Amino acid sequence: INPWACSAHAYIAKEKGYFEKNGVRVELVLDKNYALSRQRYIDGKVDGIFGVYSDAILMSSEGISSRVVYIADFSISADVIVGKPEFKDLSGLKGKKVGIDSVNTFSHLFVLAALEKSGVKEQEVRFEIVPAQDVVKALEEGSIDAGHTWEPAKSAAIKKGYKVLAEAQYVPGLITDVLVFNARVIKKRPMEIKAVVKALLEAEDFLQNNRQEAVKIMSKCEDMAEGEMEEGLRGIVHPGLKGNIKAMRKEEGSTSLFGSGKIIADFYLKRGQLSFLPDLDKIIEPRFVEELGE
């Protein structure tokens, strides 16, 4: 887990005892750097990860058999590309240096898709690897002209006069945050996975009904300012149980994991990151939310 509003309600489940109440013990391993969390999961040092759906697709194609069991949120304005104030929009980034969190991840995909939509070709910019939380520092030092980030760096960038050039909703469905577990763990411990999902949904309810207390818990546990957490929450949509069930149905459109998954997979296939289109049925695991819905 990372300091990020979309999954921060997991700490509510922890602090309020929802995991234990549902019969499962959970350790939340906090990493400031998302790439570090991803590597920790790939190396098998943790059983699951709060990450981005596009990464789940990539990891599965790389032989790390993973299943999406829960959708934490859809990003609307939480993920942004921020740049120097002289740029009116992304078209001004031709010939400039752009920061991405890491290569061939959701960050890379989001920035490429946003640039492409603005008429900027990949070869017309120079990419620099800059962790999301270091984007403001990189802008200040002049090592990049723009970069992909989220809270708390998003608010910090705006306060310093940098400009939001694009938001996640600019390319709908590409940034969906999910909880992924290794398929091996799901096979061995399905009831515990279901308990985790149930506890997270209960934490969502607590967040909706006790906003002030919830934000205090999440901010403290993730070492974020309450204002930053609030800003992050405003930029996302928690789908809840009904939204999870709907988004895991086989439907067209980017609000379905099947629809957005096809867009993501096609994108990576054209870039040579995938050698074949993945079977999304082997990545999307709707049974836990469906059982809870029943």
mmCIF file with all atom_site columns, C-alpha atoms in Angstrom, residues 43-254:
data_model
loop_
_atom_site.group_PDB
_atom_site.id
_atom_site.type_symbol
_atom_site.label_atom_id
_atom_site.label_alt_id
_atom_site.label_comp_id
_atom_site.label_asym_id
_atom_site.label_entity_id
_atom_site.label_seq_id
_atom_site.pdbx_PDB_ins_code
_atom_site.Cartn_x
_atom_site.Cartn_y
_atom_site.Cartn_z
_atom_site.occupancy
_atom_site.B_iso_or_equiv
_atom_site.pdbx_formal_charge
_atom_site.auth_seq_id
_atom_site.auth_comp_id
_atom_site.auth_asym_id
_atom_site.auth_atom_id
_atom_site.pdbx_PDB_model_num
ATOM 1   C CA . ASP A 1 43  ? 9.198   -10.831 -5.502  1.00 0.00 ? 43  ASP A CA 1
ATOM 2   C CA . GLY A 1 44  ? 6.524   -12.567 -3.417  1.00 0.00 ? 44  GLY A CA 1
ATOM 3   C CA . LYS A 1 45  ? 7.306   -10.628 -0.244  1.00 0.00 ? 45  LYS A CA 1
ATOM 4   C CA . VAL A 1 46  ? 3.630   -9.668  0.117   1.00 0.00 ? 46  VAL A CA 1
ATOM 5   C CA . ASP A 1 47  ? 0.479   -11.571 -0.864  1.00 0.00 ? 47  ASP A CA 1
ATOM 6   C CA . GLY A 1 48  ? -1.382  -8.663  -2.406  1.00 0.00 ? 48  GLY A CA 1
ATOM 7   C CA . ILE A 1 49  ? -1.003  -5.081  -3.539  1.00 0.00 ? 49  ILE A CA 1
ATOM 8   C CA . PHE A 1 50  ? -3.124  -1.990  -3.954  1.00 0.00 ? 50  PHE A CA 1
ATOM 9   C CA . GLY A 1 51  ? -2.079  -0.970  -7.435  1.00 0.00 ? 51  GLY A CA 1
ATOM 10  C CA . VAL A 1 52  ? -3.262  0.094   -10.823 1.00 0.00 ? 52  VAL A CA 1
ATOM 11  C CA . TYR A 1 53  ? -5.288  -2.185  -13.084 1.00 0.00 ? 53  TYR A CA 1
ATOM 12  C CA . SER A 1 54  ? -2.918  -1.770  -16.030 1.00 0.00 ? 54  SER A CA 1
ATOM 13  C CA . ASP A 1 55  ? -0.072  -3.103  -13.860 1.00 0.00 ? 55  ASP A CA 1
ATOM 14  C CA . ALA A 1 56  ? -2.151  -6.161  -12.967 1.00 0.00 ? 56  ALA A CA 1
ATOM 15  C CA . ILE A 1 57  ? -2.494  -6.888  -16.691 1.00 0.00 ? 57  ILE A CA 1
ATOM 16  C CA . LEU A 1 58  ? 1.226   -6.438  -17.277 1.00 0.00 ? 58  LEU A CA 1
ATOM 17  C CA . MET A 1 59  ? 2.249   -8.551  -14.296 1.00 0.00 ? 59  MET A CA 1
ATOM 18  C CA . SER A 1 60  ? -0.052  -11.370 -15.377 1.00 0.00 ? 60  SER A CA 1
ATOM 19  C CA . SER A 1 61  ? 1.494   -11.304 -18.856 1.00 0.00 ? 61  SER A CA 1
ATOM 20  C CA . GLU A 1 62  ? 4.934   -11.540 -17.217 1.00 0.00 ? 62  GLU A CA 1
ATOM 21  C CA . GLY A 1 63  ? 4.011   -14.778 -15.444 1.00 0.00 ? 63  GLY A CA 1
ATOM 22  C CA . ILE A 1 64  ? 2.987   -13.342 -12.068 1.00 0.00 ? 64  ILE A CA 1
ATOM 23  C CA . SER A 1 65  ? -0.457  -14.901 -11.928 1.00 0.00 ? 65  SER A CA 1
ATOM 24  C CA . SER A 1 66  ? -2.601  -12.173 -10.349 1.00 0.00 ? 66  SER A CA 1
ATOM 25  C CA . ARG A 1 67  ? -6.302  -11.587 -9.776  1.00 0.00 ? 67  ARG A CA 1
ATOM 26  C CA . VAL A 1 68  ? -8.239  -8.357  -9.258  1.00 0.00 ? 68  VAL A CA 1
ATOM 27  C CA . VAL A 1 69  ? -10.599 -8.978  -6.336  1.00 0.00 ? 69  VAL A CA 1
ATOM 28  C CA . TYR A 1 70  ? -11.709 -5.432  -5.509  1.00 0.00 ? 70  TYR A CA 1
ATOM 29  C CA . ILE A 1 71  ? -11.875 -2.033  -7.205  1.00 0.00 ? 71  ILE A CA 1
ATOM 30  C CA . ALA A 1 72  ? -10.714 0.675   -4.814  1.00 0.00 ? 72  ALA A CA 1
ATOM 31  C CA . ASP A 1 73  ? -11.493 3.653   -7.032  1.00 0.00 ? 73  ASP A CA 1
ATOM 32  C CA . PHE A 1 74  ? -11.728 5.268   -10.434 1.00 0.00 ? 74  PHE A CA 1
ATOM 33  C CA . SER A 1 75  ? -9.382  8.244   -10.799 1.00 0.00 ? 75  SER A CA 1
ATOM 34  C CA . ILE A 1 76  ? -10.990 11.403  -12.184 1.00 0.00 ? 76  ILE A CA 1
ATOM 35  C CA . SER A 1 77  ? -8.766  14.301  -11.238 1.00 0.00 ? 77  SER A CA 1
ATOM 36  C CA . ALA A 1 78  ? -6.517  12.619  -8.698  1.00 0.00 ? 78  ALA A CA 1
ATOM 37  C CA . ASP A 1 79  ? -3.838  11.678  -11.232 1.00 0.00 ? 79  ASP A CA 1
ATOM 38  C CA . VAL A 1 80  ? -2.497  14.678  -13.101 1.00 0.00 ? 80  VAL A CA 1
ATOM 39  C CA . ILE A 1 81  ? 0.285   15.863  -15.349 1.00 0.00 ? 81  ILE A CA 1
ATOM 40  C CA . VAL A 1 82  ? 1.671   19.095  -13.882 1.00 0.00 ? 82  VAL A CA 1
ATOM 41  C CA . GLY A 1 83  ? 4.022   21.416  -15.709 1.00 0.00 ? 83  GLY A CA 1
ATOM 42  C CA . LYS A 1 84  ? 5.619   24.820  -15.794 1.00 0.00 ? 84  LYS A CA 1
ATOM 43  C CA . PRO A 1 85  ? 3.077   27.661  -15.930 1.00 0.00 ? 85  PRO A CA 1
ATOM 44  C CA . GLU A 1 86  ? 4.149   28.805  -19.401 1.00 0.00 ? 86  GLU A CA 1
ATOM 45  C CA . PHE A 1 87  ? 2.541   25.725  -20.965 1.00 0.00 ? 87  PHE A CA 1
ATOM 46  C CA . LYS A 1 88  ? -1.098  26.198  -21.972 1.00 0.00 ? 88  LYS A CA 1
ATOM 47  C CA . ASP A 1 89  ? -1.695  22.481  -22.461 1.00 0.00 ? 89  ASP A CA 1
ATOM 48  C CA . LEU A 1 90  ? 0.115   19.232  -23.298 1.00 0.00 ? 90  LEU A CA 1
ATOM 49  C CA . SER A 1 91  ? 0.801   20.315  -26.874 1.00 0.00 ? 91  SER A CA 1
ATOM 50  C CA . GLY A 1 92  ? 3.454   22.651  -25.474 1.00 0.00 ? 92  GLY A CA 1
ATOM 51  C CA . LEU A 1 93  ? 5.549   19.701  -24.314 1.00 0.00 ? 93  LEU A CA 1
ATOM 52  C CA . LYS A 1 94  ? 7.027   18.918  -27.736 1.00 0.00 ? 94  LYS A CA 1
ATOM 53  C CA . GLY A 1 95  ? 10.791  18.739  -27.330 1.00 0.00 ? 95  GLY A CA 1
ATOM 54  C CA . LYS A 1 96  ? 10.501  18.874  -23.523 1.00 0.00 ? 96  LYS A CA 1
ATOM 55  C CA . LYS A 1 97  ? 11.389  16.525  -20.657 1.00 0.00 ? 97  LYS A CA 1
ATOM 56  C CA . VAL A 1 98  ? 8.468   14.719  -19.032 1.00 0.00 ? 98  VAL A CA 1
ATOM 57  C CA . GLY A 1 99  ? 8.578   12.731  -15.794 1.00 0.00 ? 99  GLY A CA 1
ATOM 58  C CA . ILE A 1 100 ? 6.937   9.324   -15.413 1.00 0.00 ? 100 ILE A CA 1
ATOM 59  C CA . ASP A 1 101 ? 6.894   7.183   -12.279 1.00 0.00 ? 101 ASP A CA 1
ATOM 60  C CA . SER A 1 102 ? 8.596   4.273   -14.061 1.00 0.00 ? 102 SER A CA 1
ATOM 61  C CA . VAL A 1 103 ? 8.783   2.670   -17.502 1.00 0.00 ? 103 VAL A CA 1
ATOM 62  C CA . ASN A 1 104 ? 5.966   0.474   -18.869 1.00 0.00 ? 104 ASN A CA 1
ATOM 63  C CA . THR A 1 105 ? 3.652   1.098   -15.909 1.00 0.00 ? 105 THR A CA 1
ATOM 64  C CA . PHE A 1 106 ? 0.295   2.851   -15.593 1.00 0.00 ? 106 PHE A CA 1
ATOM 65  C CA . SER A 1 107 ? 2.161   6.144   -15.255 1.00 0.00 ? 107 SER A CA 1
ATOM 66  C CA . HIS A 1 108 ? 3.912   5.634   -18.587 1.00 0.00 ? 108 HIS A CA 1
ATOM 67  C CA . LEU A 1 109 ? 0.654   4.502   -20.204 1.00 0.00 ? 109 LEU A CA 1
ATOM 68  C CA . PHE A 1 110 ? -1.318  7.475   -18.858 1.00 0.00 ? 110 PHE A CA 1
ATOM 69  C CA . VAL A 1 111 ? 1.227   10.066  -19.988 1.00 0.00 ? 111 VAL A CA 1
ATOM 70  C CA . LEU A 1 112 ? 1.657   8.500   -23.432 1.00 0.00 ? 112 LEU A CA 1
ATOM 71  C CA . ALA A 1 113 ? -2.104  8.278   -23.986 1.00 0.00 ? 113 ALA A CA 1
ATOM 72  C CA . ALA A 1 114 ? -2.652  11.863  -22.810 1.00 0.00 ? 114 ALA A CA 1
ATOM 73  C CA . LEU A 1 115 ? 0.154   13.187  -25.015 1.00 0.00 ? 115 LEU A CA 1
ATOM 74  C CA . GLU A 1 116 ? -1.118  11.215  -27.993 1.00 0.00 ? 116 GLU A CA 1
ATOM 75  C CA . LYS A 1 117 ? -4.606  12.660  -27.513 1.00 0.00 ? 117 LYS A CA 1
ATOM 76  C CA . SER A 1 118 ? -3.039  16.145  -27.555 1.00 0.00 ? 118 SER A CA 1
ATOM 77  C CA . GLY A 1 119 ? -1.178  15.454  -30.790 1.00 0.00 ? 119 GLY A CA 1
ATOM 78  C CA . VAL A 1 120 ? 2.244   14.911  -29.210 1.00 0.00 ? 120 VAL A CA 1
ATOM 79  C CA . LYS A 1 121 ? 4.104   11.821  -30.415 1.00 0.00 ? 121 LYS A CA 1
ATOM 80  C CA . GLU A 1 122 ? 6.206   9.693   -28.097 1.00 0.00 ? 122 GLU A CA 1
ATOM 81  C CA . GLN A 1 123 ? 9.426   10.513  -29.947 1.00 0.00 ? 123 GLN A CA 1
ATOM 82  C CA . GLU A 1 124 ? 8.717   14.236  -29.566 1.00 0.00 ? 124 GLU A CA 1
ATOM 83  C CA . VAL A 1 125 ? 9.355   14.211  -25.809 1.00 0.00 ? 125 VAL A CA 1
ATOM 84  C CA . ARG A 1 126 ? 12.140  12.932  -23.576 1.00 0.00 ? 126 ARG A CA 1
ATOM 85  C CA . PHE A 1 127 ? 10.990  10.786  -20.690 1.00 0.00 ? 127 PHE A CA 1
ATOM 86  C CA . GLU A 1 128 ? 12.683  10.909  -17.304 1.00 0.00 ? 128 GLU A CA 1
ATOM 87  C CA . ILE A 1 129 ? 12.049  8.448   -14.462 1.00 0.00 ? 129 ILE A CA 1
ATOM 88  C CA . VAL A 1 130 ? 10.794  10.553  -11.548 1.00 0.00 ? 130 VAL A CA 1
ATOM 89  C CA . PRO A 1 131 ? 8.839   8.994   -8.650  1.00 0.00 ? 131 PRO A CA 1
ATOM 90  C CA . ALA A 1 132 ? 5.494   10.783  -8.289  1.00 0.00 ? 132 ALA A CA 1
ATOM 91  C CA . GLN A 1 133 ? 6.398   12.267  -4.901  1.00 0.00 ? 133 GLN A CA 1
ATOM 92  C CA . ASP A 1 134 ? 9.595   13.786  -6.353  1.00 0.00 ? 134 ASP A CA 1
ATOM 93  C CA . VAL A 1 135 ? 7.954   15.617  -9.264  1.00 0.00 ? 135 VAL A CA 1
ATOM 94  C CA . VAL A 1 136 ? 7.904   19.020  -7.529  1.00 0.00 ? 136 VAL A CA 1
ATOM 95  C CA . LYS A 1 137 ? 11.582  18.722  -6.654  1.00 0.00 ? 137 LYS A CA 1
ATOM 96  C CA . ALA A 1 138 ? 12.409  17.751  -10.256 1.00 0.00 ? 138 ALA A CA 1
ATOM 97  C CA . LEU A 1 139 ? 10.428  20.717  -11.601 1.00 0.00 ? 139 LEU A CA 1
ATOM 98  C CA . GLU A 1 140 ? 12.213  23.054  -9.192  1.00 0.00 ? 140 GLU A CA 1
ATOM 99  C CA . GLU A 1 141 ? 15.610  21.707  -10.260 1.00 0.00 ? 141 GLU A CA 1
ATOM 100 C CA . GLY A 1 142 ? 14.694  21.966  -13.938 1.00 0.00 ? 142 GLY A CA 1
ATOM 101 C CA . SER A 1 143 ? 15.358  18.287  -14.640 1.00 0.00 ? 143 SER A CA 1
ATOM 102 C CA . ILE A 1 144 ? 11.828  17.985  -16.098 1.00 0.00 ? 144 ILE A CA 1
ATOM 103 C CA . ASP A 1 145 ? 9.337   20.411  -17.650 1.00 0.00 ? 145 ASP A CA 1
ATOM 104 C CA . ALA A 1 146 ? 6.252   18.406  -16.628 1.00 0.00 ? 146 ALA A CA 1
ATOM 105 C CA . GLY A 1 147 ? 5.457   15.169  -14.825 1.00 0.00 ? 147 GLY A CA 1
ATOM 106 C CA . HIS A 1 148 ? 2.775   12.731  -13.721 1.00 0.00 ? 148 HIS A CA 1
ATOM 107 C CA . THR A 1 149 ? 1.922   12.834  -10.030 1.00 0.00 ? 149 THR A CA 1
ATOM 108 C CA . TRP A 1 150 ? -0.823  12.652  -7.408  1.00 0.00 ? 150 TRP A CA 1
ATOM 109 C CA . GLU A 1 151 ? -1.375  13.790  -3.815  1.00 0.00 ? 151 GLU A CA 1
ATOM 110 C CA . PRO A 1 152 ? 0.355   15.085  -1.830  1.00 0.00 ? 152 PRO A CA 1
ATOM 111 C CA . ALA A 1 153 ? 2.717   16.237  -4.600  1.00 0.00 ? 153 ALA A CA 1
ATOM 112 C CA . LYS A 1 154 ? -0.211  17.485  -6.710  1.00 0.00 ? 154 LYS A CA 1
ATOM 113 C CA . SER A 1 155 ? -1.218  20.111  -4.113  1.00 0.00 ? 155 SER A CA 1
ATOM 114 C CA . ALA A 1 156 ? 2.409   21.021  -3.486  1.00 0.00 ? 156 ALA A CA 1
ATOM 115 C CA . ALA A 1 157 ? 2.954   21.630  -7.212  1.00 0.00 ? 157 ALA A CA 1
ATOM 116 C CA . ILE A 1 158 ? -0.130  23.847  -7.510  1.00 0.00 ? 158 ILE A CA 1
ATOM 117 C CA . LYS A 1 159 ? 0.893   25.876  -4.440  1.00 0.00 ? 159 LYS A CA 1
ATOM 118 C CA . LYS A 1 160 ? 4.257   26.546  -6.048  1.00 0.00 ? 160 LYS A CA 1
ATOM 119 C CA . GLY A 1 161 ? 2.589   27.878  -9.193  1.00 0.00 ? 161 GLY A CA 1
ATOM 120 C CA . TYR A 1 162 ? 2.831   24.861  -11.456 1.00 0.00 ? 162 TYR A CA 1
ATOM 121 C CA . LYS A 1 163 ? -0.095  24.114  -13.747 1.00 0.00 ? 163 LYS A CA 1
ATOM 122 C CA . VAL A 1 164 ? -2.314  21.055  -14.187 1.00 0.00 ? 164 VAL A CA 1
ATOM 123 C CA . LEU A 1 165 ? -2.014  20.191  -17.883 1.00 0.00 ? 165 LEU A CA 1
ATOM 124 C CA . ALA A 1 166 ? -4.123  17.003  -17.853 1.00 0.00 ? 166 ALA A CA 1
ATOM 125 C CA . GLU A 1 167 ? -6.248  14.943  -15.468 1.00 0.00 ? 167 GLU A CA 1
ATOM 126 C CA . ALA A 1 168 ? -7.034  11.211  -15.418 1.00 0.00 ? 168 ALA A CA 1
ATOM 127 C CA . GLN A 1 169 ? -10.502 11.851  -16.848 1.00 0.00 ? 169 GLN A CA 1
ATOM 128 C CA . TYR A 1 170 ? -8.771  13.179  -19.978 1.00 0.00 ? 170 TYR A CA 1
ATOM 129 C CA . VAL A 1 171 ? -8.256  9.505   -20.879 1.00 0.00 ? 171 VAL A CA 1
ATOM 130 C CA . PRO A 1 172 ? -11.202 7.785   -19.071 1.00 0.00 ? 172 PRO A CA 1
ATOM 131 C CA . GLY A 1 173 ? -10.780 4.342   -17.548 1.00 0.00 ? 173 GLY A CA 1
ATOM 132 C CA . LEU A 1 174 ? -7.014  4.112   -17.878 1.00 0.00 ? 174 LEU A CA 1
ATOM 133 C CA . ILE A 1 175 ? -6.361  4.694   -14.184 1.00 0.00 ? 175 ILE A CA 1
ATOM 134 C CA . THR A 1 176 ? -8.420  2.374   -12.035 1.00 0.00 ? 176 THR A CA 1
ATOM 135 C CA . ASP A 1 177 ? -6.982  1.398   -8.662  1.00 0.00 ? 177 ASP A CA 1
ATOM 136 C CA . VAL A 1 178 ? -7.538  -2.186  -7.604  1.00 0.00 ? 178 VAL A CA 1
ATOM 137 C CA . LEU A 1 179 ? -6.594  -4.733  -4.970  1.00 0.00 ? 179 LEU A CA 1
ATOM 138 C CA . VAL A 1 180 ? -4.713  -7.634  -6.512  1.00 0.00 ? 180 VAL A CA 1
ATOM 139 C CA . PHE A 1 181 ? -3.788  -10.953 -4.918  1.00 0.00 ? 181 PHE A CA 1
ATOM 140 C CA . ASN A 1 182 ? -1.529  -13.683 -6.204  1.00 0.00 ? 182 ASN A CA 1
ATOM 141 C CA . ALA A 1 183 ? -3.705  -16.438 -7.699  1.00 0.00 ? 183 ALA A CA 1
ATOM 142 C CA . ARG A 1 184 ? -1.918  -19.017 -5.543  1.00 0.00 ? 184 ARG A CA 1
ATOM 143 C CA . VAL A 1 185 ? -2.988  -17.190 -2.366  1.00 0.00 ? 185 VAL A CA 1
ATOM 144 C CA . ILE A 1 186 ? -6.594  -16.928 -3.565  1.00 0.00 ? 186 ILE A CA 1
ATOM 145 C CA . LYS A 1 187 ? -6.719  -20.659 -4.274  1.00 0.00 ? 187 LYS A CA 1
ATOM 146 C CA . LYS A 1 188 ? -5.415  -21.551 -0.813  1.00 0.00 ? 188 LYS A CA 1
ATOM 147 C CA . ARG A 1 189 ? -7.248  -18.927 1.257   1.00 0.00 ? 189 ARG A CA 1
ATOM 148 C CA . PRO A 1 190 ? -10.455 -17.802 -0.522  1.00 0.00 ? 190 PRO A CA 1
ATOM 149 C CA . MET A 1 191 ? -12.443 -17.159 2.647   1.00 0.00 ? 191 MET A CA 1
ATOM 150 C CA . GLU A 1 192 ? -9.751  -14.821 3.951   1.00 0.00 ? 192 GLU A CA 1
ATOM 151 C CA . ILE A 1 193 ? -9.702  -12.888 0.667   1.00 0.00 ? 193 ILE A CA 1
ATOM 152 C CA . LYS A 1 194 ? -13.471 -12.520 0.849   1.00 0.00 ? 194 LYS A CA 1
ATOM 153 C CA . ALA A 1 195 ? -13.107 -11.271 4.436   1.00 0.00 ? 195 ALA A CA 1
ATOM 154 C CA . VAL A 1 196 ? -10.565 -8.667  3.314   1.00 0.00 ? 196 VAL A CA 1
ATOM 155 C CA . VAL A 1 197 ? -12.921 -7.394  0.613   1.00 0.00 ? 197 VAL A CA 1
ATOM 156 C CA . LYS A 1 198 ? -15.846 -7.268  3.066   1.00 0.00 ? 198 LYS A CA 1
ATOM 157 C CA . ALA A 1 199 ? -13.768 -5.314  5.591   1.00 0.00 ? 199 ALA A CA 1
ATOM 158 C CA . LEU A 1 200 ? -12.707 -2.807  2.926   1.00 0.00 ? 200 LEU A CA 1
ATOM 159 C CA . LEU A 1 201 ? -16.305 -2.247  1.867   1.00 0.00 ? 201 LEU A CA 1
ATOM 160 C CA . GLU A 1 202 ? -17.251 -1.653  5.515   1.00 0.00 ? 202 GLU A CA 1
ATOM 161 C CA . ALA A 1 203 ? -14.391 0.850   5.720   1.00 0.00 ? 203 ALA A CA 1
ATOM 162 C CA . GLU A 1 204 ? -15.801 2.631   2.670   1.00 0.00 ? 204 GLU A CA 1
ATOM 163 C CA . ASP A 1 205 ? -19.135 2.958   4.482   1.00 0.00 ? 205 ASP A CA 1
ATOM 164 C CA . PHE A 1 206 ? -17.374 4.384   7.530   1.00 0.00 ? 206 PHE A CA 1
ATOM 165 C CA . LEU A 1 207 ? -15.610 6.925   5.319   1.00 0.00 ? 207 LEU A CA 1
ATOM 166 C CA . GLN A 1 208 ? -18.902 8.049   3.814   1.00 0.00 ? 208 GLN A CA 1
ATOM 167 C CA . ASN A 1 209 ? -20.712 8.333   7.140   1.00 0.00 ? 209 ASN A CA 1
ATOM 168 C CA . ASN A 1 210 ? -17.874 9.599   9.358   1.00 0.00 ? 210 ASN A CA 1
ATOM 169 C CA . ARG A 1 211 ? -15.824 11.713  6.975   1.00 0.00 ? 211 ARG A CA 1
ATOM 170 C CA . GLN A 1 212 ? -13.936 13.829  9.484   1.00 0.00 ? 212 GLN A CA 1
ATOM 171 C CA . GLU A 1 213 ? -12.833 10.949  11.716  1.00 0.00 ? 213 GLU A CA 1
ATOM 172 C CA . ALA A 1 214 ? -12.019 8.801   8.685   1.00 0.00 ? 214 ALA A CA 1
ATOM 173 C CA . VAL A 1 215 ? -9.789  11.464  7.134   1.00 0.00 ? 215 VAL A CA 1
ATOM 174 C CA . LYS A 1 216 ? -7.936  11.845  10.456  1.00 0.00 ? 216 LYS A CA 1
ATOM 175 C CA . ILE A 1 217 ? -7.244  8.102   10.600  1.00 0.00 ? 217 ILE A CA 1
ATOM 176 C CA . MET A 1 218 ? -6.164  7.824   6.973   1.00 0.00 ? 218 MET A CA 1
ATOM 177 C CA . SER A 1 219 ? -3.971  10.935  7.091   1.00 0.00 ? 219 SER A CA 1
ATOM 178 C CA . LYS A 1 220 ? -2.200  9.891   10.279  1.00 0.00 ? 220 LYS A CA 1
ATOM 179 C CA . CYS A 1 221 ? -1.530  6.329   9.104   1.00 0.00 ? 221 CYS A CA 1
ATOM 180 C CA . GLU A 1 222 ? -0.234  7.414   5.698   1.00 0.00 ? 222 GLU A CA 1
ATOM 181 C CA . ASP A 1 223 ? 1.672   10.439  7.025   1.00 0.00 ? 223 ASP A CA 1
ATOM 182 C CA . MET A 1 224 ? -0.271  12.904  4.884   1.00 0.00 ? 224 MET A CA 1
ATOM 183 C CA . ALA A 1 225 ? -1.798  16.252  5.789   1.00 0.00 ? 225 ALA A CA 1
ATOM 184 C CA . GLU A 1 226 ? -5.575  16.109  6.187   1.00 0.00 ? 226 GLU A CA 1
ATOM 185 C CA . GLY A 1 227 ? -6.004  18.725  3.460   1.00 0.00 ? 227 GLY A CA 1
ATOM 186 C CA . GLU A 1 228 ? -3.970  16.587  1.057   1.00 0.00 ? 228 GLU A CA 1
ATOM 187 C CA . MET A 1 229 ? -6.052  13.523  1.888   1.00 0.00 ? 229 MET A CA 1
ATOM 188 C CA . GLU A 1 230 ? -9.272  15.489  1.330   1.00 0.00 ? 230 GLU A CA 1
ATOM 189 C CA . GLU A 1 231 ? -7.994  16.770  -2.006  1.00 0.00 ? 231 GLU A CA 1
ATOM 190 C CA . GLY A 1 232 ? -7.084  13.238  -3.035  1.00 0.00 ? 232 GLY A CA 1
ATOM 191 C CA . LEU A 1 233 ? -10.537 11.956  -2.107  1.00 0.00 ? 233 LEU A CA 1
ATOM 192 C CA . ARG A 1 234 ? -12.179 14.676  -4.209  1.00 0.00 ? 234 ARG A CA 1
ATOM 193 C CA . GLY A 1 235 ? -10.325 13.394  -7.249  1.00 0.00 ? 235 GLY A CA 1
ATOM 194 C CA . ILE A 1 236 ? -11.590 9.817   -7.082  1.00 0.00 ? 236 ILE A CA 1
ATOM 195 C CA . VAL A 1 237 ? -14.791 7.787   -7.007  1.00 0.00 ? 237 VAL A CA 1
ATOM 196 C CA . HIS A 1 238 ? -15.129 4.786   -4.681  1.00 0.00 ? 238 HIS A CA 1
ATOM 197 C CA . PRO A 1 239 ? -17.499 2.439   -6.555  1.00 0.00 ? 239 PRO A CA 1
ATOM 198 C CA . GLY A 1 240 ? -18.709 0.517   -3.465  1.00 0.00 ? 240 GLY A CA 1
ATOM 199 C CA . LEU A 1 241 ? -20.165 -2.980  -3.634  1.00 0.00 ? 241 LEU A CA 1
ATOM 200 C CA . LYS A 1 242 ? -22.712 -2.304  -6.395  1.00 0.00 ? 242 LYS A CA 1
ATOM 201 C CA . GLY A 1 243 ? -20.133 -0.444  -8.444  1.00 0.00 ? 243 GLY A CA 1
ATOM 202 C CA . ASN A 1 244 ? -17.636 -3.274  -8.011  1.00 0.00 ? 244 ASN A CA 1
ATOM 203 C CA . ILE A 1 245 ? -20.145 -5.852  -9.188  1.00 0.00 ? 245 ILE A CA 1
ATOM 204 C CA . LYS A 1 246 ? -21.110 -3.745  -12.212 1.00 0.00 ? 246 LYS A CA 1
ATOM 205 C CA . ALA A 1 247 ? -17.526 -2.945  -13.193 1.00 0.00 ? 247 ALA A CA 1
ATOM 206 C CA . MET A 1 248 ? -16.572 -6.634  -13.129 1.00 0.00 ? 248 MET A CA 1
ATOM 207 C CA . ARG A 1 249 ? -19.300 -7.607  -15.582 1.00 0.00 ? 249 ARG A CA 1
ATOM 208 C CA . LYS A 1 250 ? -18.452 -8.271  -19.215 1.00 0.00 ? 250 LYS A CA 1
ATOM 209 C CA . GLU A 1 251 ? -19.523 -4.972  -20.713 1.00 0.00 ? 251 GLU A CA 1
ATOM 210 C CA . GLU A 1 252 ? -18.142 -2.558  -23.262 1.00 0.00 ? 252 GLU A CA 1
ATOM 211 C CA . GLY A 1 253 ? -16.935 0.854   -22.184 1.00 0.00 ? 253 GLY A CA 1
ATOM 212 C CA . SER A 1 254 ? -14.150 2.045   -19.936 1.00 0.00 ? 254 SER A CA 1
#
